[in-house]
Amino acid sequence: MNDSTLSIPGLPSTGNLINGAWLHDGPQFPVVDKFTGRRVAQVSQATREQVSEAVRVAQRAVDAGAPPPHERGQILHRAAQLLETHRQRLVDVMVAEAGFTLADAAGEIDRARITLALSAEEGVRLTGEMVPFAASPGAHGRLGFTLRFPIGVVCAITPFNSPLNTVLHKVAPAFAGGNAVVLKPSALTPLTSALLAEILLEAGMPPAFLAVVQGDGDTVGNWLLEEQAIAFYTFTGSTRVGRIIQKAAGLRRTQMELGSIASTIVCADADLDRAVPRIANAGLRKAGQVCTSVQRLYVESSLVDTLTERLVDYARTLKAGDPRDPATRVGPLISEEAAIRAEQWLQEAVAGGARLLCGGQRERAVISPAVLTDVPDDGRVWCQEAFAPLIAIRPFDDFDAMLASANDTPFGLSAGIFTQNVDRAMKAARTLRFGTVQINESSSARSDVMPFGGVKDSGFGKEGPAYSIREMTEERLVIFNP
């Protein structure tokens, strides 16, 4: 880390938020600019007592009752408007602490506004359903319906690679459903969450309904797992940590979005004008640090030379470097250590027989966009989640064998296929064991309205406001028996 400090205009609070007050009395940890390595801020880590107090305040808020649904919706709509008011502050913070390019930061804010608006809408139409008792002999006279109630205190543990929108996919539906939230953002990107908390309070969120506790998973994260008053954990991160959370949660409910090795398939009849830019952007944007980034790219043999040439040409146009340069399309990885790991994996692949067709050069935390082929089956760039700007190409002749290969990982978050053949598209949809199968789209396309989640070691439960709000509420059956 460069010991000099980088000044960021409009820096948010660097404390812990409990009941509307920012507390700064814990030990401090640094936040660094991911491109320059210079320190941006010193953030106070929550103490054990502050974690417990945050949960106690949240539980009291739930017990007292949330504002009515229309008021919660108004608060979330105001927050969406305030994101625009604070746009430049958000961009500056995300570019610094997450290494986002200007385009990625702008896209994160645009999507976050949609997530807030969707959550506001879902909160006012959260209803139960009628029960068809007429189907049961002797029960036809009964009237049954369900109601939904807040589940209680929701703990949101969020990742570095989407420090605004993924946070809102947890916080906004939780509050829309009447819950209080204790948020622990990634210690690598704590400032965006702090700024978001300031915005939510400005929008009118009751202070007791949102706490932000800063720190790493081994301390603050583990303390949160010890808090039995937490009713629901929503987590995005590694499968290893997901297992720890699930074990600690016991019978309490959870939603987990975990590891991934995303596959995209290109058949011989694919429209390359459509496919190539989507694949390149999906594999390389945010420096490949997206859980659905295209990592495995299967290409039908008759098309592989043409697609490879076009993909390499496209990747070479994506400038890597300073995220504050408007021309930059691939910024730094989250740390220099992460970039060194990616560089080593690429070097191992080449040593094992792979051909590096472009990119792979490292300068501090920046890796230039890499495209490989002939990657061995045991190469880490093929069989482990890379989380780096690289795409590994593999040709196929046998469609069924290729689908089996795509399924042959512990993970199952998202896959994509480009084809004009309806039979192949439907076979892929039915065969690929992924939470999402995209047809004529890459694995990494996402709309914030859709249900999003994985299977196998990629987790369970769904994000998307209409879906997560139901997971974060309890259903109660009411029966009238005249």
mmCIF file of C-alpha atoms in Angstrom, residues 170-306:
data_model
loop_
_atom_site.group_PDB
_atom_site.id
_atom_site.type_symbol
_atom_site.label_atom_id
_atom_site.label_comp_id
_atom_site.label_asym_id
_atom_site.label_seq_id
_atom_site.Cartn_x
_atom_site.Cartn_y
_atom_site.Cartn_z
ATOM 1 C CA LYS A 170 -30.586 -7.194 -0.130
ATOM 2 C CA VAL A 171 -31.358 -4.012 1.804
ATOM 3 C CA ALA A 172 -34.196 -2.619 -0.326
ATOM 4 C CA PRO A 173 -36.427 -5.742 -0.517
ATOM 5 C CA ALA A 174 -35.783 -6.442 3.163
ATOM 6 C CA PHE A 175 -36.988 -2.990 4.183
ATOM 7 C CA ALA A 176 -39.819 -3.073 1.652
ATOM 8 C CA GLY A 177 -41.024 -6.204 3.436
ATOM 9 C CA GLY A 178 -40.940 -4.438 6.819
ATOM 10 C CA ASN A 179 -37.666 -5.844 8.150
ATOM 11 C CA ALA A 180 -34.738 -4.121 9.843
ATOM 12 C CA VAL A 181 -31.319 -4.683 8.267
ATOM 13 C CA VAL A 182 -27.828 -5.044 9.697
ATOM 14 C CA LEU A 183 -25.428 -4.632 6.792
ATOM 15 C CA LYS A 184 -21.819 -5.806 6.741
ATOM 16 C CA PRO A 185 -20.214 -4.730 3.474
ATOM 17 C CA SER A 186 -16.937 -6.065 2.178
ATOM 18 C CA ALA A 187 -13.980 -4.604 4.046
ATOM 19 C CA LEU A 188 -12.451 -3.954 0.615
ATOM 20 C CA THR A 189 -15.316 -1.619 -0.391
ATOM 21 C CA PRO A 190 -16.911 -0.221 2.787
ATOM 22 C CA LEU A 191 -17.328 3.389 1.664
ATOM 23 C CA THR A 192 -20.013 2.832 -0.963
ATOM 24 C CA SER A 193 -22.244 1.192 1.649
ATOM 25 C CA ALA A 194 -21.621 4.061 4.054
ATOM 26 C CA LEU A 195 -22.624 6.570 1.383
ATOM 27 C CA LEU A 196 -25.687 4.503 0.532
ATOM 28 C CA ALA A 197 -26.668 4.466 4.218
ATOM 29 C CA GLU A 198 -26.403 8.259 4.327
ATOM 30 C CA ILE A 199 -28.666 8.437 1.290
ATOM 31 C CA LEU A 200 -31.251 6.054 2.763
ATOM 32 C CA LEU A 201 -31.381 8.058 5.990
ATOM 33 C CA GLU A 202 -31.744 11.259 3.976
ATOM 34 C CA ALA A 203 -34.617 9.604 2.111
ATOM 35 C CA GLY A 204 -36.415 9.032 5.408
ATOM 36 C CA MET A 205 -35.573 5.460 6.415
ATOM 37 C CA PRO A 206 -36.177 5.218 10.188
ATOM 38 C CA PRO A 207 -32.686 5.109 11.752
ATOM 39 C CA ALA A 208 -33.342 1.952 13.756
ATOM 40 C CA PHE A 209 -34.122 -0.007 10.589
ATOM 41 C CA LEU A 210 -30.594 0.196 9.133
ATOM 42 C CA ALA A 211 -27.247 -0.499 10.752
ATOM 43 C CA VAL A 212 -23.864 -0.678 9.013
ATOM 44 C CA VAL A 213 -21.102 -2.590 10.785
ATOM 45 C CA GLN A 214 -17.699 -2.443 9.141
ATOM 46 C CA GLY A 215 -14.930 -5.013 9.262
ATOM 47 C CA ASP A 216 -13.727 -8.328 7.918
ATOM 48 C CA GLY A 217 -15.455 -11.669 7.924
ATOM 49 C CA ASP A 218 -13.189 -13.378 10.450
ATOM 50 C CA THR A 219 -14.170 -10.909 13.169
ATOM 51 C CA VAL A 220 -17.315 -8.889 12.466
ATOM 52 C CA GLY A 221 -18.748 -11.567 10.181
ATOM 53 C CA ASN A 222 -18.324 -14.271 12.808
ATOM 54 C CA TRP A 223 -19.804 -12.046 15.511
ATOM 55 C CA LEU A 224 -22.904 -11.578 13.367
ATOM 56 C CA LEU A 225 -23.244 -15.358 13.104
ATOM 57 C CA GLU A 226 -23.326 -15.558 16.904
ATOM 58 C CA GLU A 227 -26.305 -13.193 17.128
ATOM 59 C CA GLN A 228 -29.338 -15.425 17.586
ATOM 60 C CA ALA A 229 -31.795 -12.548 17.139
ATOM 61 C CA ILE A 230 -30.924 -12.423 13.444
ATOM 62 C CA ALA A 231 -33.704 -14.208 11.584
ATOM 63 C CA PHE A 232 -32.341 -14.233 8.031
ATOM 64 C CA TYR A 233 -28.879 -14.116 6.439
ATOM 65 C CA THR A 234 -28.486 -12.981 2.848
ATOM 66 C CA PHE A 235 -24.973 -13.467 1.511
ATOM 67 C CA THR A 236 -23.095 -13.043 -1.737
ATOM 68 C CA GLY A 237 -19.558 -14.401 -1.798
ATOM 69 C CA SER A 238 -17.526 -17.568 -1.835
ATOM 70 C CA THR A 239 -18.893 -21.076 -1.402
ATOM 71 C CA ARG A 240 -16.428 -21.627 1.457
ATOM 72 C CA VAL A 241 -17.879 -18.745 3.476
ATOM 73 C CA GLY A 242 -21.408 -19.708 2.468
ATOM 74 C CA ARG A 243 -20.924 -23.094 4.118
ATOM 75 C CA ILE A 244 -19.786 -21.398 7.328
ATOM 76 C CA ILE A 245 -22.821 -19.120 7.384
ATOM 77 C CA GLN A 246 -25.228 -21.955 6.635
ATOM 78 C CA LYS A 247 -23.786 -24.100 9.415
ATOM 79 C CA ALA A 248 -24.129 -21.267 11.925
ATOM 80 C CA ALA A 249 -27.630 -20.330 10.780
ATOM 81 C CA GLY A 250 -29.094 -23.711 11.677
ATOM 82 C CA LEU A 251 -32.873 -23.580 11.271
ATOM 83 C CA ARG A 252 -32.832 -19.883 10.467
ATOM 84 C CA ARG A 253 -33.420 -18.995 6.849
ATOM 85 C CA THR A 254 -30.750 -17.909 4.385
ATOM 86 C CA GLN A 255 -30.237 -16.844 0.785
ATOM 87 C CA MET A 256 -26.858 -17.671 -0.736
ATOM 88 C CA GLU A 257 -25.297 -16.533 -4.000
ATOM 89 C CA LEU A 258 -21.942 -18.288 -4.056
ATOM 90 C CA GLY A 259 -19.151 -19.386 -6.395
ATOM 91 C CA SER A 260 -19.424 -19.964 -10.117
ATOM 92 C CA ILE A 261 -17.710 -21.119 -13.271
ATOM 93 C CA ALA A 262 -19.928 -19.677 -15.975
ATOM 94 C CA SER A 263 -20.138 -21.255 -19.424
ATOM 95 C CA THR A 264 -21.292 -19.765 -22.710
ATOM 96 C CA ILE A 265 -21.861 -21.821 -25.868
ATOM 97 C CA VAL A 266 -21.609 -20.627 -29.467
ATOM 98 C CA CYS A 267 -23.109 -22.884 -32.105
ATOM 99 C CA ALA A 268 -22.207 -22.810 -35.790
ATOM 100 C CA ASP A 269 -25.386 -20.937 -36.715
ATOM 101 C CA ALA A 270 -24.850 -18.142 -34.178
ATOM 102 C CA ASP A 271 -25.031 -14.489 -35.151
ATOM 103 C CA LEU A 272 -21.454 -13.393 -34.431
ATOM 104 C CA ASP A 273 -22.264 -9.700 -34.728
ATOM 105 C CA ARG A 274 -24.490 -10.244 -31.728
ATOM 106 C CA ALA A 275 -22.418 -12.831 -29.897
ATOM 107 C CA VAL A 276 -18.870 -11.446 -29.970
ATOM 108 C CA PRO A 277 -19.404 -8.100 -28.213
ATOM 109 C CA ARG A 278 -21.704 -9.681 -25.662
ATOM 110 C CA ILE A 279 -19.198 -12.413 -24.849
ATOM 111 C CA ALA A 280 -16.254 -10.015 -24.648
ATOM 112 C CA ASN A 281 -18.048 -7.566 -22.399
ATOM 113 C CA ALA A 282 -19.500 -10.340 -20.248
ATOM 114 C CA GLY A 283 -16.102 -11.956 -19.736
ATOM 115 C CA LEU A 284 -13.984 -8.853 -19.305
ATOM 116 C CA ARG A 285 -16.052 -6.009 -17.817
ATOM 117 C CA LYS A 286 -15.366 -5.182 -14.169
ATOM 118 C CA ALA A 287 -12.025 -6.892 -14.846
ATOM 119 C CA GLY A 288 -13.835 -10.226 -15.002
ATOM 120 C CA GLN A 289 -14.873 -9.904 -11.365
ATOM 121 C CA VAL A 290 -18.503 -10.864 -11.884
ATOM 122 C CA CYS A 291 -19.873 -14.182 -10.674
ATOM 123 C CA THR A 292 -21.431 -14.824 -14.093
ATOM 124 C CA SER A 293 -18.457 -13.651 -16.193
ATOM 125 C CA VAL A 294 -17.867 -15.813 -19.264
ATOM 126 C CA GLN A 295 -14.962 -18.050 -18.285
ATOM 127 C CA ARG A 296 -15.571 -21.227 -20.305
ATOM 128 C CA LEU A 297 -16.451 -20.510 -23.927
ATOM 129 C CA TYR A 298 -17.510 -23.545 -25.980
ATOM 130 C CA VAL A 299 -17.477 -22.938 -29.751
ATOM 131 C CA GLU A 300 -18.597 -25.341 -32.456
ATOM 132 C CA SER A 301 -15.510 -26.478 -34.363
ATOM 133 C CA SER A 302 -16.583 -25.188 -37.777
ATOM 134 C CA LEU A 303 -16.837 -21.678 -36.309
ATOM 135 C CA VAL A 304 -14.040 -21.660 -33.792
ATOM 136 C CA ASP A 305 -11.340 -20.049 -35.965
ATOM 137 C CA THR A 306 -13.601 -17.218 -37.072
#
